[in-house]
Coordinates of C-alpha atoms in Angstrom, one line a residue:
M1 CA -11.8 12.2 18.6
K2 CA -14.5 11.7 21.1
R3 CA -13.6 9.8 24.5
I4 CA -14.3 6.2 24.0
S5 CA -17.0 4.9 26.7
T6 CA -17.0 2.2 28.8
Q7 CA -20.3 1.1 27.1
L8 CA -18.6 1.0 23.6
A9 CA -15.7 -1.0 25.1
L10 CA -18.2 -3.5 26.8
V11 CA -20.3 -3.5 23.6
L12 CA -17.1 -4.3 21.4
L13 CA -16.4 -7.3 23.7
V14 CA -20.0 -8.7 23.8
L15 CA -20.4 -8.3 19.9
T16 CA -17.0 -10.3 19.7
L17 CA -17.8 -13.0 21.7
I18 CA -21.5 -13.6 20.7
V19 CA -22.4 -12.3 17.2
P20 CA -21.8 -14.3 14.1
S21 CA -18.9 -12.9 12.3
F22 CA -21.4 -12.8 9.1
A23 CA -23.4 -9.8 10.8
L24 CA -19.9 -8.0 11.0
A25 CA -18.5 -8.5 7.6
Q26 CA -20.2 -5.6 5.6
T27 CA -17.3 -3.2 4.9
F28 CA -19.3 -0.1 4.9
P29 CA -22.6 -0.5 6.8
N30 CA -25.3 2.2 6.3
P31 CA -24.0 4.8 9.0
G32 CA -27.6 6.2 9.7
R33 CA -28.9 2.8 10.9
K34 CA -27.5 1.3 14.1
P35 CA -27.8 -2.3 14.9
A36 CA -29.7 -3.5 17.9
K37 CA -27.8 -4.4 20.8
P38 CA -27.7 -8.2 21.8
P39 CA -29.4 -9.1 25.0
L40 CA -26.1 -9.8 27.6
S41 CA -25.7 -13.1 28.6
P42 CA -24.8 -13.9 32.4
A43 CA -21.3 -14.0 31.5
A44 CA -21.1 -10.5 29.8
I45 CA -23.4 -9.1 32.9
G46 CA -20.0 -10.7 35.1
L47 CA -17.8 -9.2 32.7
E48 CA -19.4 -5.6 32.6
R49 CA -19.4 -5.6 36.5
D50 CA -15.6 -6.6 36.9
F51 CA -14.9 -4.1 34.1
D52 CA -16.4 -1.3 35.8
E53 CA -15.1 -2.4 39.3
A54 CA -11.5 -2.6 37.9
L55 CA -11.9 0.8 36.5
K56 CA -13.0 2.3 39.8
M57 CA -10.0 0.7 41.7
I58 CA -8.0 2.1 38.9
Q59 CA -9.3 5.7 39.1
E60 CA -9.0 5.5 43.0
Q61 CA -5.8 3.6 44.0
Y62 CA -3.5 3.8 41.0
V63 CA -0.6 6.0 42.0
D64 CA -0.4 8.0 38.9
G65 CA -4.5 8.4 38.6
K66 CA -4.7 11.8 38.2
K67 CA -2.6 11.4 35.0
L68 CA -4.8 8.6 33.3
N69 CA -5.4 9.0 29.7
Y70 CA -8.9 7.1 29.6
N71 CA -8.8 7.1 25.6
D72 CA -5.4 4.9 25.9
V73 CA -6.9 2.8 28.9
Y74 CA -10.1 2.0 26.6
K75 CA -8.3 1.6 23.9
S76 CA -5.6 -0.9 25.3
S77 CA -8.6 -2.9 26.7
I78 CA -10.5 -3.0 23.5
I79 CA -7.2 -4.3 21.6
G80 CA -6.0 -6.5 24.2
M81 CA -9.5 -8.3 24.0
L82 CA -9.2 -8.9 19.9
R83 CA -5.6 -9.8 20.4
S84 CA -7.2 -12.7 22.4
L85 CA -8.9 -14.1 19.4
D86 CA -6.3 -13.6 17.0
P87 CA -3.1 -11.8 16.0
H88 CA -5.0 -10.0 13.0
S89 CA -8.2 -8.7 14.6
N90 CA -7.5 -5.1 15.6
Y91 CA -8.9 -1.9 16.7
Y92 CA -7.9 1.5 15.1
D93 CA -8.7 4.9 16.8
R94 CA -9.8 7.9 14.2
E95 CA -6.2 8.9 13.0
E96 CA -5.0 5.0 12.4
F97 CA -7.9 4.3 10.6
D98 CA -7.8 6.9 8.4
E99 CA -4.5 5.9 8.0
L100 CA -5.7 2.6 6.7
K101 CA -8.4 3.7 4.2
T102 CA -5.3 6.0 2.9
D103 CA -3.2 2.8 2.0
Q104 CA -6.2 1.2 0.5
R105 CA -6.5 4.0 -2.0
S106 CA -2.9 3.7 -2.7
E107 CA -1.6 7.0 -2.2
Y108 CA -0.8 8.9 1.5
F109 CA -0.8 12.5 2.2
G110 CA 2.9 14.4 2.5
I111 CA 5.8 15.6 0.2
G112 CA 6.5 12.7 -1.5
A113 CA 10.0 11.9 -0.7
S114 CA 12.2 9.1 0.8
I115 CA 14.3 9.9 3.7
Q116 CA 17.1 8.5 5.3
T117 CA 19.3 8.9 8.4
Y118 CA 23.1 8.8 7.9
V119 CA 25.9 8.9 10.9
R120 CA 29.1 10.9 10.4
G121 CA 31.0 10.9 13.7
D122 CA 28.9 11.6 16.4
Q123 CA 26.2 13.4 14.6
A124 CA 23.3 11.4 13.1
D125 CA 21.3 13.6 10.4
T126 CA 18.5 12.8 7.9
Y127 CA 18.5 13.4 4.3
I128 CA 16.2 13.1 1.1
T129 CA 17.3 10.4 -0.8
A130 CA 14.8 10.5 -3.5
T131 CA 11.5 12.1 -4.6
F132 CA 8.8 10.9 -6.7
D133 CA 7.7 12.0 -10.1
G134 CA 5.1 14.7 -9.8
S135 CA 5.1 14.8 -5.9
P136 CA 5.1 18.2 -3.8
A137 CA 8.7 17.4 -3.1
S138 CA 9.8 17.1 -6.7
R139 CA 7.5 20.1 -7.5
A140 CA 9.4 22.2 -4.8
G141 CA 13.1 21.1 -6.4
L142 CA 13.9 18.7 -3.5
R143 CA 17.1 16.5 -4.5
Y144 CA 19.3 13.5 -3.4
G145 CA 21.4 14.6 -0.5
D146 CA 19.3 17.6 0.7
R147 CA 19.8 17.5 4.5
I148 CA 16.7 18.1 6.7
V149 CA 17.6 20.8 9.4
E150 CA 14.6 21.7 10.7
V151 CA 10.6 20.9 10.0
D152 CA 8.2 23.4 11.4
G153 CA 10.7 25.3 13.2
V154 CA 11.9 21.9 15.4
K155 CA 15.6 20.8 14.7
M156 CA 15.9 17.4 13.3
T157 CA 19.6 16.6 14.1
G158 CA 19.8 13.2 16.1
K159 CA 16.3 12.2 15.3
P160 CA 15.4 9.1 14.0
S161 CA 14.0 9.2 9.9
L162 CA 10.8 7.9 11.2
E163 CA 10.4 10.5 13.6
V164 CA 11.1 13.1 11.0
R165 CA 8.8 11.2 8.5
D166 CA 6.0 11.8 11.0
K167 CA 6.8 15.5 11.5
I168 CA 6.4 16.0 7.7
R169 CA 3.5 14.2 7.0
G170 CA -0.1 15.8 7.5
P171 CA -3.5 16.6 6.3
R172 CA -3.8 17.1 2.7
G173 CA -3.6 20.7 2.0
S174 CA -1.4 21.9 5.1
T175 CA 2.0 23.3 4.8
V176 CA 4.8 22.0 6.3
K177 CA 8.1 24.7 6.7
L178 CA 11.5 22.8 5.9
T179 CA 15.0 24.2 6.4
L180 CA 17.4 22.4 4.5
E181 CA 20.8 22.6 3.8
R182 CA 21.1 22.4 0.2
A183 CA 23.5 19.3 -1.4
A184 CA 24.3 21.5 -4.1
S185 CA 25.6 24.5 -2.6
L186 CA 25.9 23.2 1.3
K187 CA 23.8 26.6 2.1
L188 CA 20.5 26.8 4.4
E189 CA 17.3 27.1 2.4
K190 CA 13.8 27.3 3.9
V191 CA 11.1 26.0 1.7
D192 CA 7.3 25.5 2.2
I193 CA 5.6 22.7 0.5
V194 CA 1.8 22.1 0.5
R195 CA 1.3 18.9 1.5
D196 CA -0.7 16.5 -0.9
A197 CA -1.9 13.1 -2.3
V198 CA 1.3 10.9 -3.1
P199 CA 0.6 8.3 -5.5
Q200 CA 1.6 4.7 -4.0
P201 CA 1.0 2.4 -7.3
S202 CA 1.0 -1.5 -6.5
I203 CA 3.3 -1.8 -9.3
P204 CA 6.1 0.7 -9.2
D205 CA 8.2 -0.9 -12.0
A206 CA 8.1 -3.3 -14.7
Y207 CA 11.2 -4.3 -17.0
M208 CA 13.0 -6.6 -19.2
L209 CA 15.7 -8.3 -17.0
K210 CA 17.4 -9.5 -20.2
P211 CA 16.0 -10.2 -23.9
G212 CA 12.7 -12.0 -23.4
V213 CA 12.7 -12.2 -19.7
G214 CA 10.2 -9.6 -17.9
Y215 CA 10.4 -8.6 -14.1
I216 CA 7.1 -7.1 -12.7
D217 CA 7.3 -5.5 -9.0
M218 CA 4.4 -6.1 -7.3
T219 CA 5.7 -5.6 -3.5
R220 CA 3.6 -3.0 -2.4
G221 CA 0.5 -4.5 -1.6
F222 CA -3.1 -5.2 -3.2
N223 CA -5.2 -1.9 -3.4
Y224 CA -7.9 -1.0 -5.8
T225 CA -5.8 -0.6 -8.8
T226 CA -3.7 -3.5 -8.4
T227 CA -5.1 -5.8 -11.6
D228 CA -5.2 -2.9 -13.8
E229 CA -1.8 -1.8 -13.2
L230 CA -0.8 -5.5 -13.8
L231 CA -2.5 -5.7 -17.0
E232 CA -0.7 -2.4 -18.3
A233 CA 2.5 -3.6 -17.4
L234 CA 2.2 -7.1 -19.2
E235 CA 1.0 -5.6 -22.0
T236 CA 4.1 -3.3 -22.1
L237 CA 6.1 -6.1 -21.6
H238 CA 4.8 -8.0 -24.1
A239 CA 5.5 -5.4 -26.6
K240 CA 9.2 -5.4 -25.7
G241 CA 9.3 -9.4 -26.7
M242 CA 8.7 -11.1 -23.3
N243 CA 8.3 -14.5 -23.2
S244 CA 8.4 -15.2 -20.0
L245 CA 8.0 -13.6 -16.8
V246 CA 9.4 -13.1 -13.2
L247 CA 6.7 -11.8 -10.7
D248 CA 7.9 -10.3 -7.4
L249 CA 5.5 -10.8 -4.5
R250 CA 8.7 -10.4 -1.9
N251 CA 7.5 -8.2 1.0
N252 CA 4.0 -7.6 -0.2
P253 CA 1.9 -7.6 2.9
G254 CA -1.6 -8.2 1.0
G255 CA -4.7 -6.4 0.5
F256 CA -7.9 -6.8 -1.0
L257 CA -9.4 -10.1 -1.4
D258 CA -10.7 -9.4 -4.7
Q259 CA -7.9 -7.9 -6.3
A260 CA -6.1 -10.9 -5.5
I261 CA -8.4 -12.9 -7.0
H262 CA -8.4 -10.8 -10.1
V263 CA -4.8 -11.1 -10.2
A264 CA -4.6 -14.7 -10.2
E265 CA -7.5 -14.9 -12.5
V266 CA -5.1 -13.2 -14.9
F267 CA -3.2 -16.2 -15.3
L268 CA -5.6 -19.1 -14.8
R269 CA -8.0 -20.4 -17.1
S270 CA -11.6 -20.4 -16.9
G271 CA -13.1 -22.6 -14.4
Q272 CA -9.8 -23.1 -12.4
L273 CA -10.3 -22.5 -8.4
I274 CA -8.6 -19.9 -7.2
L275 CA -9.2 -20.3 -3.4
T276 CA -12.3 -21.5 -1.0
Q277 CA -13.6 -19.0 1.7
K278 CA -15.4 -20.6 5.0
G279 CA -16.9 -18.5 7.5
R280 CA -18.8 -19.1 10.8
N281 CA -21.3 -21.6 10.5
G282 CA -21.5 -21.6 6.8
F283 CA -22.1 -18.2 6.6
R284 CA -19.3 -16.1 4.6
D285 CA -18.7 -19.5 2.4
N286 CA -17.5 -18.9 -1.0
T287 CA -15.6 -20.4 -3.8
Y288 CA -13.9 -18.3 -6.2
E289 CA -12.9 -19.4 -9.9
S290 CA -11.0 -17.8 -12.7
R291 CA -13.5 -16.5 -15.5
N292 CA -10.7 -15.5 -18.1
N293 CA -11.3 -17.5 -21.1
A294 CA -8.1 -15.9 -22.5
P295 CA -5.4 -16.0 -19.6
D296 CA -1.7 -14.9 -20.0
M297 CA 0.1 -18.0 -20.1
T298 CA 3.7 -16.6 -20.2
P299 CA 5.9 -19.3 -18.4
L300 CA 6.0 -17.5 -14.9
V301 CA 8.1 -17.7 -11.7
I302 CA 7.0 -16.0 -8.4
L303 CA 9.4 -14.8 -6.0
I304 CA 8.0 -15.0 -2.3
N305 CA 9.7 -14.6 1.0
D306 CA 8.7 -14.6 5.1
N307 CA 6.9 -11.2 4.3
T308 CA 4.7 -12.1 1.5
A309 CA 1.3 -12.5 3.3
S310 CA -2.4 -12.7 2.8
A311 CA -3.3 -11.8 -0.5
S312 CA -0.1 -12.5 -1.8
E313 CA -0.3 -15.9 -0.6
I314 CA -3.4 -16.4 -2.2
V315 CA -1.9 -15.9 -5.5
A316 CA 1.4 -17.8 -5.0
G317 CA -0.8 -20.6 -3.5
A318 CA -3.0 -20.7 -6.3
M319 CA -0.1 -20.8 -8.8
Q320 CA 1.6 -23.7 -7.0
D321 CA -1.5 -25.6 -6.9
H322 CA -2.2 -25.5 -10.3
D323 CA 1.5 -25.9 -11.3
R324 CA 1.0 -22.7 -13.1
A325 CA 4.5 -21.3 -11.7
V326 CA 7.5 -22.1 -10.0
I327 CA 7.9 -20.4 -6.8
V328 CA 11.3 -19.2 -5.5
G329 CA 12.6 -17.6 -2.3
Q330 CA 11.6 -18.1 1.2
T331 CA 8.8 -19.5 3.2
S332 CA 6.0 -17.0 3.3
F333 CA 4.3 -15.7 6.5
G334 CA 1.6 -17.7 6.7
K335 CA -1.6 -15.5 7.1
G336 CA -4.7 -17.7 6.1
L337 CA -7.3 -15.5 7.7
V338 CA -9.6 -13.0 6.1
Q339 CA -10.6 -9.8 8.2
S340 CA -13.8 -7.4 7.3
I341 CA -13.2 -3.9 7.8
I342 CA -16.0 -2.4 10.3
P343 CA -16.3 1.3 10.7
L344 CA -17.4 2.6 14.4
E345 CA -18.8 5.6 15.8
Y346 CA -16.5 8.6 15.7
G347 CA -14.6 7.8 13.0
A348 CA -12.7 4.7 14.5
G349 CA -12.5 1.1 13.1
L350 CA -11.9 -2.4 13.7
T351 CA -10.5 -5.3 11.5
L352 CA -12.4 -8.6 12.4
T353 CA -11.6 -11.9 11.3
S354 CA -15.0 -13.3 9.5
A355 CA -13.6 -16.2 7.7
K356 CA -10.4 -18.5 6.6
Y357 CA -9.2 -19.3 3.1
F358 CA -8.1 -22.4 1.7
T359 CA -5.8 -22.8 -1.6
P360 CA -7.2 -24.7 -4.7
S361 CA -5.6 -28.2 -3.2
G362 CA -7.4 -27.4 0.3
R363 CA -4.4 -26.2 2.1
L364 CA -5.0 -23.9 5.1
I365 CA -1.6 -22.0 5.3
Q366 CA -2.6 -20.1 8.5
R367 CA 0.3 -20.3 11.0
D368 CA -0.4 -21.6 14.5
Y369 CA -1.2 -18.7 16.8
S370 CA -2.2 -20.6 20.1
N371 CA 1.4 -21.1 21.5
G372 CA 2.9 -17.6 21.7
G373 CA 2.2 -14.4 22.2
F374 CA 1.6 -11.1 19.7
Y375 CA 5.4 -10.3 19.3
D376 CA 6.3 -14.2 18.9
Y377 CA 3.8 -14.5 16.0
Y378 CA 5.2 -11.5 14.0
T379 CA 8.7 -12.2 14.7
H380 CA 10.0 -16.2 15.2
G381 CA 7.2 -18.2 13.5
V382 CA 7.7 -20.5 10.5
G383 CA 8.8 -17.9 7.7
V384 CA 9.6 -15.2 10.0
G385 CA 12.7 -14.0 11.6
R386 CA 14.5 -17.3 10.7
D387 CA 18.2 -17.5 10.6
S388 CA 19.0 -17.2 6.9
N389 CA 21.5 -19.7 7.1
K390 CA 19.4 -22.4 8.6
E391 CA 17.3 -24.8 6.9
P392 CA 13.7 -23.2 6.7
A393 CA 11.2 -25.1 8.9
K394 CA 8.5 -27.0 6.9
P395 CA 4.7 -26.2 7.3
N396 CA 3.2 -29.0 9.9
G397 CA -0.2 -29.5 7.7
P398 CA -1.4 -32.2 5.9
E399 CA 0.0 -33.2 2.6
V400 CA -2.1 -32.4 -0.3
K401 CA -1.3 -32.6 -4.4
T402 CA -1.1 -30.1 -6.9
D403 CA -2.7 -30.5 -10.4
T404 CA 0.3 -32.6 -11.4
G405 CA 0.6 -34.7 -8.1
R406 CA 3.6 -33.0 -6.6
A407 CA 3.4 -32.9 -2.7
V408 CA 2.5 -29.6 -1.0
Y409 CA 1.6 -28.9 2.9
G410 CA -0.6 -26.4 4.7
G411 CA -0.1 -25.1 8.5
G412 CA 2.7 -22.5 7.8
G413 CA 2.8 -20.5 4.5
I414 CA 3.5 -21.4 1.1
T415 CA 6.9 -23.5 0.9
P416 CA 9.0 -22.3 -2.5
D417 CA 9.6 -24.9 -5.0
E418 CA 13.2 -23.4 -4.7
S419 CA 14.5 -22.1 -1.7
V420 CA 17.3 -19.6 -1.9
N421 CA 18.3 -17.1 0.6
P422 CA 18.2 -13.4 0.2
R423 CA 20.9 -10.6 -0.3
T424 CA 22.5 -10.0 3.0
I425 CA 24.6 -6.9 4.8
N426 CA 26.9 -7.8 7.4
L427 CA 28.0 -5.3 10.1
S428 CA 31.0 -3.8 8.2
Q429 CA 28.9 -3.2 5.3
R430 CA 26.3 -1.5 7.3
R431 CA 29.2 0.6 8.4
L432 CA 30.1 1.6 5.1
L433 CA 26.4 2.8 4.1
S434 CA 26.8 6.5 5.3
P435 CA 30.4 7.0 4.0
T436 CA 29.1 5.9 0.4
F437 CA 25.9 8.1 0.8
A438 CA 28.3 11.2 1.6
F439 CA 30.7 10.3 -1.3
T440 CA 28.0 10.3 -3.7
R441 CA 26.3 13.4 -2.3
D442 CA 29.7 15.3 -3.3
L443 CA 30.2 13.6 -6.3
V444 CA 26.7 14.5 -8.2
N445 CA 27.5 17.8 -6.7
G446 CA 30.9 18.0 -8.5
R447 CA 33.0 18.1 -5.2
I448 CA 35.2 15.1 -6.2
R449 CA 38.5 16.2 -7.6
G450 CA 38.7 14.4 -11.1
F451 CA 35.2 13.6 -11.4
E452 CA 33.7 17.1 -11.6
S453 CA 31.8 15.9 -15.1
S454 CA 29.6 13.6 -12.7
K455 CA 27.8 16.6 -11.3
L456 CA 24.0 16.0 -11.9
T457 CA 22.2 19.0 -13.7
G458 CA 18.9 19.5 -14.9
P459 CA 15.3 18.0 -13.6
I460 CA 15.6 14.2 -12.3
K461 CA 14.8 11.7 -15.3
F462 CA 12.0 9.4 -13.6
R463 CA 11.4 7.4 -16.7
Y464 CA 14.5 5.5 -17.7
D465 CA 15.8 2.4 -19.0
L466 CA 18.7 1.5 -17.0
E467 CA 21.2 -0.4 -19.2
P468 CA 24.3 -2.7 -17.9
E469 CA 27.0 0.1 -18.4
D470 CA 25.2 3.0 -17.2
F471 CA 26.7 4.8 -14.0
K472 CA 29.4 1.8 -13.7
V473 CA 31.9 2.5 -11.2
T474 CA 35.2 2.4 -12.5
D475 CA 38.6 1.7 -10.9
A476 CA 39.4 5.4 -10.8
M477 CA 36.0 6.2 -9.0
F478 CA 36.7 3.3 -6.6
R479 CA 39.9 4.6 -5.6
A480 CA 38.2 8.4 -5.1
F481 CA 35.8 6.6 -3.0
R482 CA 38.7 4.9 -0.9
D483 CA 40.7 8.3 -0.7
Y484 CA 37.8 9.9 0.3
V485 CA 37.3 7.8 3.2
A486 CA 40.8 7.6 4.3
A487 CA 41.0 11.4 4.6
D488 CA 37.7 11.5 7.0
P489 CA 38.7 9.6 10.3
S490 CA 34.9 10.5 11.4
F491 CA 33.9 7.8 9.3
K492 CA 35.8 5.0 11.2
V493 CA 36.6 2.7 8.2
T494 CA 39.8 1.4 7.1
T495 CA 41.2 0.9 3.8
A496 CA 41.4 -2.9 4.4
M497 CA 37.4 -2.7 5.0
V498 CA 36.9 -0.6 1.9
D499 CA 39.1 -3.3 -0.3
R500 CA 37.2 -6.2 1.4
N501 CA 34.0 -5.1 0.4
R502 CA 34.6 -3.9 -3.3
A503 CA 31.8 -5.4 -5.1
F504 CA 29.2 -4.3 -2.3
L505 CA 30.5 -0.7 -2.5
E506 CA 30.6 -0.7 -6.2
N507 CA 26.8 -1.7 -6.1
E508 CA 26.1 0.7 -3.4
I509 CA 28.0 3.5 -5.0
R510 CA 26.2 3.0 -8.5
F511 CA 23.0 2.5 -6.8
N512 CA 22.9 6.0 -5.2
L513 CA 24.0 7.4 -8.3
V514 CA 21.4 6.0 -10.3
T515 CA 19.0 7.0 -7.6
A516 CA 20.3 10.9 -7.6
A517 CA 19.9 10.7 -11.5
H518 CA 16.5 8.8 -11.8
G519 CA 14.7 8.3 -8.5
R520 CA 14.4 5.3 -6.2
V521 CA 12.6 3.3 -8.3
I522 CA 15.2 3.0 -11.1
G523 CA 17.7 3.3 -8.5
D524 CA 16.4 -0.5 -7.2
R525 CA 17.0 -2.0 -10.4
V526 CA 20.9 -2.0 -9.5
F527 CA 20.2 -4.6 -6.9
I528 CA 17.6 -6.7 -8.7
T529 CA 19.7 -6.6 -11.7
S530 CA 22.8 -7.6 -10.3
A531 CA 22.8 -8.5 -7.0
D532 CA 19.9 -10.3 -6.0
P533 CA 20.2 -14.3 -5.5
Q534 CA 16.8 -15.0 -5.4
V535 CA 16.3 -13.3 -8.6
A536 CA 19.2 -14.8 -10.6
K537 CA 17.6 -18.4 -9.4
A538 CA 14.3 -17.0 -10.6
V539 CA 16.0 -16.5 -14.1
D540 CA 17.8 -19.7 -13.8
V541 CA 14.6 -21.9 -13.3
L542 CA 12.7 -20.1 -16.2
P543 CA 13.3 -23.6 -18.2
K544 CA 11.2 -25.5 -15.3
A545 CA 8.7 -22.6 -15.6
R546 CA 8.7 -23.1 -19.3
D547 CA 8.3 -26.9 -19.0
L548 CA 5.2 -26.4 -16.7
S549 CA 3.5 -24.1 -19.2
S550 CA 3.7 -26.5 -22.0
K551 CA 1.9 -29.1 -19.7
R552 CA -0.9 -26.9 -18.8

């Protein structure tokens, strides 16, 4: 990337302060045309003079001036400027902007494997915990439990999984050289893998929770294909006899506005308002209504939590305001600002807030960001970083009414109709995760005495309908785990700790077994179907959802 110039930093500052947002709203402007620079106001001229003087002082007097990275200096000044506007306007250098665009394509470039660091004694190692169907890692034969010893000749022992992940990722078509300790043989093996696009669908899974009750996992964000994936999932579930639906939007960070509108449109009758968008001075103002003459009217429960944000809040808000769904879980994040994506010279880019959106009842769900810093906004606001044992804070916006006259509020996310805390893991249980993984690694490779038949052979079967009795942890298997832990003091786990957490451990062992045999997507079903209090509540309130549906 070419050096960010002083002039670029100043132009961005001036544009942000004086140019109407509609002029910056086009996602992909004509790269051959450059907008005329606006005339500088006296205030802007003063800022330019102060900026140049401050930079000169840094160059001449800063103690480590000879080590200055000017790209970092300019980048931080641009980011600081944008953060003074709101927490969601941001600057991305070329590499970051490429990653942003990749995320929107429902894919990334790498090998297609989940990894996790586990600790045994004083040693931390990163392991393959799953590969994705059709991915380079799957084609190369990587399996659950393979230990990553080196990446491109650099030792990975003791490094956190995020650092290992970043080392493995790289440009499409490039080769990453892995040294692995194979889980099956415990022998070192070198594997070269060519990085490629790895699909990241919006809807990784859809299945029946119980007869008549469908579940759709929409937790990964709204990208180009979200609505098409939703329609395909609905068709599949209806063919299996679905007569009510749980739509999971927990941890969904949002994404494309048009996809949120189309997803809401799937469930709303023609003419029903989805959202109102208001920009600066009347520009960017828009209303969006459903144009669906044949919506899916299946009784609906939507799951949300404190990481449900932006586009996913548009869907949840529209469903709640029209009494189309029962909302279950925790108060959502509270992001009611719309960003435009603006490419810049040399491959960099901006996301700049250009409008606010309002739910059908007129709610602005944006949380207040004026009384705290950037960190405080993302960690301590309504719906974020809460103590799960405390009563959730209520939004502080004005009261408005849903279609049937229920009171709802703006000013701080979507408040669920039924508040339920999530599944949590205490400190003792966290200490049990490493021995659970180690036990399962040996179990699926035939190294646990008496359970040699549990050895997995053949390819991973990614498409599988998990039944309640599949991979069930028996009394004998639990005793084997307890003996396994007791025989290795490096785990630092007592027998009493194991016995106290039996239900937790049985779910964890089963999750690991299913993941090893069928991949992470199917493995996640273990917790959804047997250990998720929010999902259990969603199933319990389905009669309420059916009642709402009958009134529409």
